[in-house]
Structure formats: structure tokens, C-alpha cells
XYZ file of C-alpha atoms in Angstrom:
586
model
C 60.002 94.017 -30.333
C 60.088 97.555 -31.658
C 63.113 99.763 -30.915
C 63.299 103.506 -31.453
C 64.861 106.687 -30.090
C 63.596 109.643 -28.097
C 62.665 112.653 -30.246
C 61.103 114.957 -27.635
C 60.545 115.063 -23.854
C 57.724 117.160 -22.325
C 57.285 116.278 -18.661
C 55.747 112.793 -18.406
C 55.226 112.700 -22.204
C 58.024 111.276 -24.338
C 57.751 111.167 -28.143
C 59.832 108.406 -29.765
C 60.512 107.788 -33.465
C 61.268 104.532 -35.262
C 58.396 102.728 -33.473
C 56.588 101.479 -36.595
C 56.045 97.932 -35.223
C 54.709 99.065 -31.823
C 51.027 98.843 -30.805
C 48.751 101.087 -28.784
C 49.033 100.588 -25.010
C 52.267 98.563 -25.303
C 54.572 98.894 -22.311
C 57.927 100.415 -23.236
C 61.263 100.900 -21.507
C 62.540 104.439 -22.014
C 66.245 105.476 -22.107
C 69.218 103.602 -20.661
C 67.622 103.979 -17.222
C 64.771 101.731 -18.487
C 61.936 103.897 -17.181
C 58.528 102.262 -17.551
C 55.994 103.883 -19.912
C 52.954 103.108 -22.032
C 52.179 104.078 -25.638
C 49.040 106.246 -25.722
C 49.161 107.599 -29.303
C 50.765 106.533 -32.603
C 51.293 108.623 -35.767
C 53.257 106.796 -38.475
C 56.480 105.662 -36.818
C 56.167 108.188 -33.977
C 54.770 107.006 -30.643
C 53.659 109.247 -27.781
C 54.566 107.551 -24.507
C 53.143 108.234 -21.058
C 56.084 107.659 -18.683
C 55.194 106.529 -15.182
C 58.469 107.711 -13.611
C 60.327 111.011 -13.294
C 61.676 112.035 -16.747
C 64.147 114.755 -15.725
C 67.544 114.274 -17.383
C 66.206 112.417 -20.434
C 67.197 113.782 -23.831
C 66.732 113.158 -27.586
C 68.564 110.205 -29.081
C 68.250 107.873 -26.089
C 66.856 104.392 -26.827
C 63.228 103.313 -26.427
C 62.310 99.621 -26.445
C 58.789 98.179 -26.664
C 58.010 94.974 -24.731
C 55.189 94.159 -27.187
C 52.758 93.583 -24.311
C 50.099 95.850 -22.755
C 50.351 97.127 -19.162
C 49.382 94.048 -17.136
C 49.161 92.993 -13.519
C 50.365 89.758 -11.988
C 47.511 87.943 -10.261
C 48.234 85.143 -7.811
C 49.208 84.360 -4.197
C 51.058 87.236 -2.536
C 48.616 90.041 -3.423
C 46.864 90.191 -0.035
C 48.649 92.333 2.546
C 50.966 93.816 -0.104
C 51.613 97.495 -0.743
C 52.068 98.397 -4.408
C 52.650 101.661 -6.230
C 50.455 102.827 -9.134
C 51.919 100.308 -11.621
C 51.983 97.309 -9.229
C 55.611 97.551 -8.173
C 55.993 96.108 -4.625
C 57.108 99.051 -2.488
C 58.431 96.962 0.423
C 60.630 94.848 -1.890
C 61.893 97.988 -3.678
C 62.769 99.587 -0.324
C 64.721 96.481 0.721
C 66.585 96.498 -2.599
C 67.310 100.234 -3.003
C 66.767 101.948 0.375
C 64.070 104.383 1.455
C 64.321 106.622 -1.644
C 62.660 105.134 -4.725
C 65.120 104.898 -7.584
C 64.114 105.151 -11.229
C 64.004 102.178 -13.577
C 63.851 99.559 -10.820
C 62.753 96.186 -12.213
C 61.358 94.004 -9.423
C 58.527 91.527 -10.111
C 55.166 92.346 -8.533
C 54.786 88.918 -6.902
C 57.639 87.328 -4.942
C 59.398 84.700 -7.095
C 61.157 82.908 -4.201
C 58.298 82.371 -1.753
C 56.652 78.961 -1.890
C 52.913 78.456 -1.433
C 51.217 75.201 -0.504
C 48.881 74.230 -3.340
C 46.014 71.781 -2.735
C 44.368 70.560 -5.968
C 40.581 70.254 -6.134
C 40.437 68.402 -9.483
C 41.916 65.063 -10.563
C 43.813 64.007 -13.659
C 41.397 63.463 -16.532
C 38.947 66.170 -15.389
C 37.546 68.364 -18.142
C 37.942 72.049 -17.283
C 37.201 75.403 -18.891
C 38.226 79.032 -18.234
C 37.301 80.137 -14.717
C 37.108 76.625 -13.205
C 38.823 76.293 -9.825
C 41.601 73.689 -9.999
C 42.893 74.114 -6.445
C 43.466 76.438 -3.505
C 46.293 78.232 -1.702
C 45.859 79.486 1.883
C 47.222 82.994 1.293
C 46.575 84.441 4.771
C 44.808 83.062 7.858
C 41.649 84.740 6.537
C 41.774 84.413 2.737
C 41.990 81.210 0.729
C 42.945 82.000 -2.840
C 41.244 79.910 -5.522
C 43.543 79.038 -8.414
C 41.491 79.277 -11.622
C 42.003 78.113 -15.213
C 43.143 81.267 -17.107
C 40.789 82.899 -19.618
C 40.900 81.341 -23.102
C 41.954 77.853 -21.940
C 39.833 74.695 -22.142
C 40.724 71.001 -22.085
C 41.540 68.015 -19.868
C 43.841 68.035 -16.838
C 46.773 65.809 -17.860
C 48.679 66.136 -14.589
C 48.312 68.023 -11.303
C 49.986 67.597 -7.924
C 49.805 68.869 -4.350
C 52.923 70.537 -2.993
C 54.878 73.734 -2.317
C 55.377 75.883 -5.390
C 56.507 79.382 -6.310
C 54.148 81.462 -8.473
C 56.113 80.514 -11.616
C 56.397 76.755 -10.988
C 54.235 74.385 -13.033
C 51.464 72.942 -10.840
C 49.784 71.003 -13.622
C 49.458 70.458 -17.358
C 46.321 71.083 -19.425
C 45.819 69.105 -22.635
C 43.928 71.264 -25.127
C 41.350 70.000 -27.635
C 43.787 70.569 -30.533
C 46.408 68.288 -28.952
C 48.678 71.079 -27.657
C 49.507 71.433 -23.964
C 49.558 74.415 -21.586
C 51.443 74.606 -18.322
C 49.360 75.807 -15.372
C 50.953 78.014 -12.695
C 49.712 79.749 -9.553
C 49.991 83.129 -11.329
C 48.206 84.626 -14.307
C 48.566 88.026 -15.992
C 45.829 90.387 -17.144
C 45.906 93.639 -19.149
C 44.619 96.361 -16.798
C 42.617 98.356 -19.349
C 40.394 95.372 -20.203
C 37.674 94.279 -17.793
C 37.857 90.615 -16.751
C 35.050 88.568 -18.356
C 32.144 86.923 -16.506
C 29.094 84.822 -17.418
C 26.284 87.118 -16.331
C 25.743 90.418 -14.540
C 23.086 90.284 -11.825
C 20.765 93.056 -10.710
C 21.769 94.827 -7.470
C 19.339 93.407 -4.892
C 21.337 93.086 -1.655
C 22.750 96.040 0.284
C 26.426 96.312 1.230
C 26.038 96.561 5.016
C 28.498 99.118 6.402
C 27.379 99.581 10.024
C 27.325 103.358 9.406
C 23.794 104.477 10.290
C 23.481 107.422 7.912
C 24.518 105.136 5.024
C 22.626 101.922 5.844
C 19.409 103.656 6.893
C 19.105 106.630 4.577
C 21.445 106.119 1.582
C 22.332 102.413 1.191
C 24.682 101.107 -1.484
C 24.021 97.742 -3.152
C 26.539 94.909 -3.222
C 28.181 95.416 -6.589
C 27.026 99.036 -6.582
C 28.885 102.302 -7.171
C 28.970 105.343 -4.897
C 30.678 108.733 -4.967
C 31.784 110.763 -1.950
C 32.419 114.346 -3.097
C 33.466 116.904 -0.538
C 35.846 119.813 0.044
C 39.167 119.566 1.864
C 38.755 118.518 5.502
C 35.164 117.292 5.199
C 36.012 113.679 5.973
C 36.219 111.760 2.669
C 39.154 109.689 3.888
C 37.484 109.177 7.287
C 34.384 107.695 5.605
C 36.460 105.490 3.297
C 38.552 104.180 6.205
C 35.359 103.324 8.112
C 33.953 101.512 5.081
C 37.222 99.635 4.546
C 37.111 98.467 8.175
C 33.435 97.653 8.536
C 31.758 97.078 5.165
C 30.385 93.600 4.588
C 33.129 92.669 2.099
C 35.551 89.730 2.132
C 38.379 91.722 0.551
C 39.234 95.427 0.432
C 41.332 97.051 -2.309
C 42.338 100.564 -1.227
C 43.758 102.864 -3.928
C 45.406 106.034 -2.667
C 45.369 107.807 -6.023
C 47.359 111.025 -5.689
C 46.637 111.281 -1.957
C 48.760 113.449 0.294
C 51.606 111.408 1.766
C 50.450 111.836 5.371
C 46.995 110.382 4.572
C 48.552 107.321 2.931
C 50.945 106.967 5.880
C 47.911 106.880 8.187
C 46.490 103.977 6.184
C 49.823 102.112 6.134
C 50.316 102.572 9.885
C 46.722 101.998 10.946
C 45.510 99.039 8.854
C 48.093 96.455 10.087
C 47.224 97.329 13.721
C 43.452 97.236 13.223
C 41.629 94.091 14.182
C 39.238 92.757 11.586
C 35.891 92.608 13.449
C 34.869 89.436 11.594
C 37.998 87.354 12.231
C 39.923 89.076 15.034
C 43.056 89.075 12.805
C 44.839 92.105 11.309
C 42.808 93.998 8.705
C 45.778 93.716 6.309
C 45.053 89.963 6.016
C 42.206 90.802 3.632
C 43.474 94.101 2.169
C 45.501 95.120 -0.890
C 46.946 98.659 -0.775
C 47.965 100.743 -3.771
C 49.937 103.743 -2.545
C 50.323 106.409 -5.184
C 50.977 109.676 -3.359
C 50.699 113.166 -4.809
C 54.514 113.651 -4.959
C 54.903 110.668 -7.315
C 54.797 111.342 -11.086
C 51.318 112.492 -12.092
C 51.018 109.997 -14.961
C 51.210 106.982 -12.613
C 47.871 108.039 -11.092
C 46.209 107.210 -14.389
C 47.370 103.578 -14.203
C 46.738 103.079 -10.463
C 42.926 103.093 -10.817
C 43.056 100.355 -13.486
C 45.616 98.276 -11.585
C 43.417 98.387 -8.474
C 40.169 97.439 -10.204
C 41.834 94.542 -12.101
C 43.089 93.068 -8.798
C 39.579 93.554 -7.354
C 37.989 91.781 -10.366
C 40.372 88.838 -9.896
C 39.101 88.256 -6.340
C 35.510 88.856 -7.468
C 35.976 86.022 -9.989
C 36.858 83.681 -7.114
C 33.410 84.303 -5.628
C 34.385 86.911 -3.041
C 32.605 90.162 -2.227
C 35.166 92.925 -2.853
C 34.998 96.607 -1.864
C 37.241 98.991 -3.794
C 38.024 102.438 -2.362
C 39.451 104.967 -4.823
C 40.747 108.112 -3.124
C 40.449 110.195 -5.153
C 39.255 110.117 -8.764
C 39.761 113.915 -9.035
C 43.531 113.415 -8.847
C 43.254 110.638 -11.445
C 41.365 113.109 -13.690
C 44.216 115.616 -13.169
C 46.579 113.055 -14.704
C 44.263 112.776 -17.724
C 44.205 116.569 -18.007
C 48.003 116.802 -17.791
C 48.544 114.192 -20.533
C 45.796 115.658 -22.729
C 47.460 119.068 -22.495
C 50.891 117.617 -23.362
C 49.360 115.840 -26.391
C 47.883 119.208 -27.455
C 44.352 117.781 -27.674
C 41.327 120.056 -27.865
C 40.425 120.754 -24.209
C 36.932 120.319 -22.800
C 35.483 122.121 -19.782
C 38.104 123.497 -17.333
C 40.891 121.976 -19.451
C 39.847 118.375 -18.848
C 39.848 116.180 -21.967
C 36.561 115.809 -23.845
C 36.600 112.046 -23.142
C 36.687 112.473 -19.321
C 33.098 111.234 -18.809
C 33.561 108.128 -20.984
C 36.807 107.183 -19.170
C 35.043 107.530 -15.813
C 32.131 105.410 -17.084
C 34.546 102.702 -18.313
C 36.030 102.534 -14.814
C 32.781 102.475 -12.825
C 30.999 100.014 -15.109
C 33.529 97.340 -14.114
C 31.728 97.141 -10.741
C 28.808 94.762 -10.308
C 27.430 91.538 -8.859
C 28.215 88.770 -11.335
C 28.183 85.029 -11.953
C 31.816 84.174 -12.678
C 33.172 82.025 -15.491
C 33.437 78.325 -14.690
C 31.029 75.420 -14.301
C 30.096 76.012 -10.646
C 28.292 79.348 -11.311
C 29.738 81.057 -8.220
C 28.615 84.588 -7.447
C 30.999 87.466 -6.735
C 30.494 91.177 -6.193
C 32.676 94.230 -6.719
C 31.452 97.458 -5.101
C 33.269 100.693 -5.997
C 33.332 103.731 -3.714
C 35.110 106.694 -5.272
C 36.008 109.887 -3.423
C 35.946 113.095 -5.470
C 37.839 116.209 -4.342
C 36.324 119.238 -6.108
C 38.297 122.435 -5.583
C 36.663 124.482 -2.860
C 33.868 121.931 -2.571
C 32.281 123.162 -5.818
C 30.386 120.093 -7.038
C 29.430 121.808 -10.295
C 32.968 121.148 -11.631
C 33.374 118.588 -14.481
C 34.770 115.558 -12.563
C 32.001 115.587 -9.946
C 29.265 116.167 -12.518
C 30.557 113.410 -14.816
C 30.755 111.049 -11.817
C 27.223 111.861 -10.640
C 25.823 111.004 -14.068
C 27.258 107.478 -13.657
C 26.950 106.485 -9.997
C 23.720 105.565 -8.201
C 24.694 106.755 -4.708
C 25.785 110.273 -3.768
C 27.084 110.833 -0.246
C 27.517 114.606 -0.245
C 29.977 115.685 2.441
C 29.419 118.995 4.159
C 32.325 121.053 5.501
C 30.009 122.787 8.014
C 29.056 119.419 9.540
C 32.733 118.444 9.694
C 33.665 121.710 11.432
C 30.884 121.021 13.971
C 32.553 117.630 14.542
C 29.524 115.796 13.164
C 30.929 112.628 11.562
C 30.227 111.018 9.167
C 29.719 114.506 7.687
C 27.234 113.247 5.057
C 24.591 115.904 4.415
C 21.169 114.202 4.628
C 19.479 116.961 2.605
C 21.714 116.739 -0.491
C 22.651 113.033 -0.546
C 20.671 110.314 -2.287
C 20.657 106.600 -3.177
C 18.930 105.304 -6.308
C 19.162 101.667 -5.179
C 15.785 100.473 -3.945
C 16.785 98.280 -0.999
C 13.494 98.718 0.903
C 12.212 95.256 0.017
C 15.398 93.612 1.329
C 15.381 95.598 4.606
C 11.658 94.934 5.163
C 12.193 91.225 4.575
C 15.456 90.773 6.488
C 15.292 93.270 9.384
C 11.694 94.329 10.069
C 8.588 94.879 7.951
C 8.334 98.480 9.252
C 11.926 99.469 8.286
C 10.900 101.466 5.215
C 8.110 103.228 7.062
C 10.443 104.351 9.892
C 13.129 105.452 7.411
C 10.569 107.588 5.519
C 9.376 109.204 8.762
C 12.941 110.032 9.834
C 13.681 111.585 6.437
C 10.453 113.644 6.597
C 11.344 114.961 10.065
C 14.797 116.039 8.842
C 13.295 117.793 5.801
C 10.668 119.505 7.990
C 13.425 120.658 10.344
C 15.251 122.398 7.479
C 12.055 124.283 6.532
C 11.219 125.198 10.150
C 14.748 126.500 10.756
C 14.242 128.969 7.920
C 11.101 130.267 9.699
C 12.943 130.438 13.050
C 15.685 132.563 11.439
C 13.051 135.006 10.179
C 10.580 135.290 13.070
C 12.122 133.474 16.042
C 11.290 130.265 17.929
C 8.278 131.791 19.750
C 6.328 132.024 16.474
C 6.286 128.204 16.151
C 3.414 126.055 17.408
C 4.067 123.396 20.063
C 3.944 120.471 17.535
C 6.504 122.258 15.349
C 8.801 122.913 18.309
C 8.532 119.243 19.252
C 9.409 118.345 15.660
C 12.579 120.472 15.880
C 13.536 118.815 19.152
C 13.062 115.282 17.761
C 14.957 116.165 14.553
C 17.855 117.399 16.735
C 17.762 114.043 18.522
C 17.900 112.213 15.150
C 20.893 114.308 14.078
C 22.888 114.127 17.303
C 21.941 110.682 18.620
C 21.309 108.725 15.438
C 23.192 110.202 12.460
C 26.260 111.258 14.454
C 28.561 108.262 14.990
C 31.788 108.021 16.995
C 34.399 106.062 15.036
C 36.588 105.734 18.150
C 33.923 104.249 20.455
C 33.998 100.442 20.380
C 30.189 100.093 20.497
C 29.291 103.095 18.320
C 31.796 102.677 15.484
C 29.656 99.870 13.988
C 25.879 99.473 14.424
C 24.106 96.263 13.443
C 20.880 96.545 11.438
C 18.777 95.277 14.374
C 20.219 97.983 16.600
C 19.676 100.643 13.915
C 16.022 99.625 13.705
C 15.498 99.776 17.487
C 17.229 103.188 17.654
C 14.890 104.584 14.972
C 11.901 103.091 16.771
C 12.823 104.605 20.160
C 13.243 108.143 18.776
C 9.923 107.927 16.910
C 8.088 106.370 19.886
C 9.121 109.318 22.037
C 7.831 111.643 19.287
C 4.480 109.808 18.980
C 3.854 109.625 22.751
C 4.759 113.285 23.219
C 2.562 114.357 20.290
C -0.413 112.531 21.865
C 0.071 114.440 25.137
C 0.878 117.896 23.708
C -2.676 119.191 24.201
C -2.499 118.306 27.937
C 1.175 118.719 28.874
C 3.720 121.467 28.433
C 6.247 121.028 25.638
C 9.171 121.987 27.927
C 8.275 119.303 30.493
C 7.980 116.628 27.792
C 11.403 117.238 26.247
C 13.078 117.219 29.675
C 11.946 113.782 30.845
C 14.984 111.714 32.037
C 14.375 108.808 29.622
C 15.458 111.000 26.699
C 19.075 110.804 27.779
C 18.782 107.028 27.935
C 17.370 106.997 24.385
C 20.295 109.162 23.251
C 22.815 106.833 24.911
C 21.255 103.686 23.424
C 23.895 103.754 20.661
C 26.576 102.938 23.256
C 24.774 99.771 24.451
C 26.527 96.508 23.594
C 24.827 94.441 20.906
C 23.976 91.507 23.178
C 22.098 93.808 25.589
C 20.043 95.894 23.140
C 16.778 93.933 23.479
C 16.789 94.167 27.288
C 17.727 97.880 27.247
C 15.057 98.594 24.603
C 12.322 96.994 26.740
C 13.451 98.875 29.866
C 13.430 102.203 27.982
C 9.880 101.512 26.730
C 8.644 100.885 30.291
C 10.442 104.015 31.567
C 9.064 106.170 28.723
C 5.464 105.158 29.411
C 5.978 105.544 33.157
C 7.472 109.047 32.979
C 4.801 110.366 30.589
C 2.121 108.891 32.885
C 3.708 110.512 35.975
C 3.926 113.835 34.145
C 0.253 113.582 33.185
C -0.763 112.871 36.810
C 1.359 115.776 38.060
C -0.271 118.171 35.571
C -3.689 116.719 36.406
C -4.254 115.713 32.784
């Protein structure tokens, strides 16, 4: 272990001398208060240390001690339902130990050392195992069963293993290696956060991550194991969208990173998630969630670690064969931490003061997502989908963080402040957003063969509406032909009845794919029938037929009644158009 002394303190950057034996990215304890930090640069015997706690009061001459190990997370039973800070310190345990104000230099293990977990082995003595093989299970919550895996780098024969109640540090079995040495197996393993966890094979993104949010699933789907960015100005609903995805996305486990969020937003998450019922299981949502709370009043440097801590925990559950959704809110505040440290290190700044390596650091983070075949003999498949919010100042998406993110991700859900002010949520702008994942084949095969065709027609109507509105602004509505006016009316119906979704309505907050398809079909059927009759009937009479309100309210119909309601609406639509035609003598 290398020991040195503080030479200089500049905010979260501490320069220590006498650190000749230290390595890059070693964790160090700084000063007599034992503040936690990480070495980010070495010149000779001088080490530049990024300190993850408040450094006020530190001065030259105080001791610095290297642990000789990189910043790592503890992975094992006890992760689910926990609330950690940016360097995986358990906030609830710290509060119980020190009170409501976080004290500096607190050393509390990430996973509870006293709690016992019931371990059930799934292999017998004499079984040959390799890294990634599942040797047993622990029922962590009512919802999640944690698979205990052979740590990376180990291979051999199980010499002993037993069922029973163990803490995370107790020996649950012994592995005899090929060279004759033995390794003790425990419920917990550690992993360095800056290194992605290994896997056998990365698979192509073929299945969508179903979210139940119509604007996402229909127009801009994300693949399981895909990456998406949600840029938007203040108040446009980034956190709203991420909360909805955390609640409803088709993922077994959610890792939510509040990276430099305002305290009140994080408080909302902490208060709301335990009360929310998981729609799949009926239990609390926290029973499949890990929260990393790193608010904007905490030291800026800790934001830099929080992203890596979160994605390492997510990879661990992915390796078990689970589908994991990671929400990072927001990567802009993480980039601010990079900018702060780069400035303190006096590096050559890139655009807007961000470091020149901003894009490569973002790419390193996002490329850890994916659908993979995990290590181990059973070839289980896991997926890690990453959804990162970006908060550009003033909503200017030409700034460096947003642009660097857009060059990496395949899905762009562009939030629009004007939509948010009009109370149109999710406020995803359908004209600027895009998805580069081609999920059409999956939707056609698993929902209906006409899904892609209907989606294309809806998108065309929305694009036509934008062009027609420009004409209306110039010459007024009267200059439009009847088919164009009908197009505007149907596009309004798509916007208000289909794309607008009420997160607080029990039947509208989540829409199944079957229901989404029927909703699209009803809107377009009305359009087709009306277009056929436009030469005979007046446009005003057509758009005022009573069935239109029923089509608009179809989103509030319970899922078990959608088929019946759909058939009744079809009959009513045909009937009312027929009656109108008879009345007009057409």
C-alpha cells in the first residue's frame, strides 16, 4: 500500500506526493478524515486524486493512503430495494449510523454484513464449473431470485457446497482449481466499475423493449439491449418519461441513477417507487429496483462514479439472465463533473470547456448496453437497455453533450417544451424524434401483419399536418381543399387521442400492443370512410358524427373489453356514415 501526503487541494482535486507505488484508478483514503477518492493521473511520485466527498478544511501535509484496489462495487444479495449514493454507500444505513446529515469519511459496507440469506445450491459436490455458472440461488425479494454465479476467472470442481442461511461474507462452498489450489465461494463478489463485465457473445437487437407508451412503441421503438437518449429543456418531462419507463417497461429489473438531479426530483422517486404497485406482480416496484441517489448538492466528482456504479450493478443482473433497464438522469450533469475535473487538471479544453475525450467516455458507457449470451455452460440470454436523459441548457441540442450522445445512440426521443406547456405528455416531438432500430418485422409477426403499414400512414399524416399548418398560417383554413381539411382533423385526432397519454389514468397509463393496433386502425378507418364520402357529404357533417368521441375515448377502455368495444365502434361508424348519406340524399 502506497502512503503519501497532500501537496495541493483545488476543490474536488487533491494532489498528493510520495505515491510512487500507487496505480491509476486506485481508491485512496485522503486525510485523517479518510475521505474516499480515486487516482486519475500520475506524474512521477505525484498523484492527482478525484475526491468523492467535500474537501473543505483539508490542507497540505495531511496523509493519503492507497488501498491498492480500483473503485469496485459489491455484488450480491441485498442490492434490490436499496438506495445507494454515487459510490455505492448505503444511504439508509449511513442515516441510521450518523443521523440525517451525511458525515464525511463514513466507512459502511455497501451490502449488509449481518443479514443472513437462505442459499439453495443447484450443483452437487464433484460438479465441474467455470466462470459464470450458476451454483445456487437466493430469494432476494418476493419478485427477484438472485442467481449466485462462479466469479470471473475461476474454474474447477466443486469440493463442498451446502444449503443454509449465510451472510454475504460466509463461505457457501469450496472450489478446487485445476492447479490444486482452493478458492472459497461466497454470496458476494466484487467488480471494478470502470471495466465492463465479460460475456460470451453479443446478439443483434431484434426484439423491442415494450413500454406501453404509444408514441414510443408505435413510432420510435427501442430494442431490448438498445440505447436511447431523451434530450429536452427544463420542464419538458424527461423525468416523467423515465419514471413511466421504469414503471412499465418490459424489464425484470430497473436500475435508476439520479446523477446530479435536483433533490426534490430524487425525493419524488424515493417516495413514489415504494408505494407503486408493480403491474406484473402486484408487489411494490422497489422489489425489482436499485436506486442510486446522487443529488446536485452532493460533491460534483461523485457524479462521475455514479454512472459506472449503476451500469456495473445492471450488468451483474444481466449476467444472471434478466432483462435490465437502466435510467440515467442525467448524463449532462455527469459531463459537468468531467468538465470540472478536466479544468482542475488544467487539460486542454474542447468545445464549451468540456474535455476533448467527452465523446469517447460517453461511448464507453453506452456500449456496455446490449443483448448478450452470458458466461457459463447454460448459454442464458440477458439484456441491458440504457435510457439516458440529457439536459442541454435552454434546450439547445447543438451543445456538445447532446451531439456526442446522438452520434452513439440509435433512438432519439426529442422532448418539446411547447408540447409540455400544452400539457401534452409524453412531450416527445414526433417530427424531430427517430429510431434506427428496425422492429417492423417483429411487430408484423407478433402483433399484426399490417402494423408497419398503419404506422407509416400515421407518420405520413402527422408530417402532412405540419406542412398544411404552414399553409394555414399564410392563407387561412378556407384556402384548403376538403381532403386536406379532413387530413388536419384526423391528424389532430392522432395527436390528442393516440399520442397523448394520461399517466394518472389506470387504463391509459399503459397500452398493450393489441390495443395500440386497434386504436391506430379505428382512427384510420374513420379517415378512409370519410375520404370515400367526401365528394357526396359535407366535411363538417362528417367530422361531427357521434362515433368520433367513442373512437377518442377508446384508450380508456379496459384491456379485456377492447375487442367487443372495437366491433361495436365499427358497426356504429358504418351506420352513422350510412345515415348521413341517406339524409344528404347521396
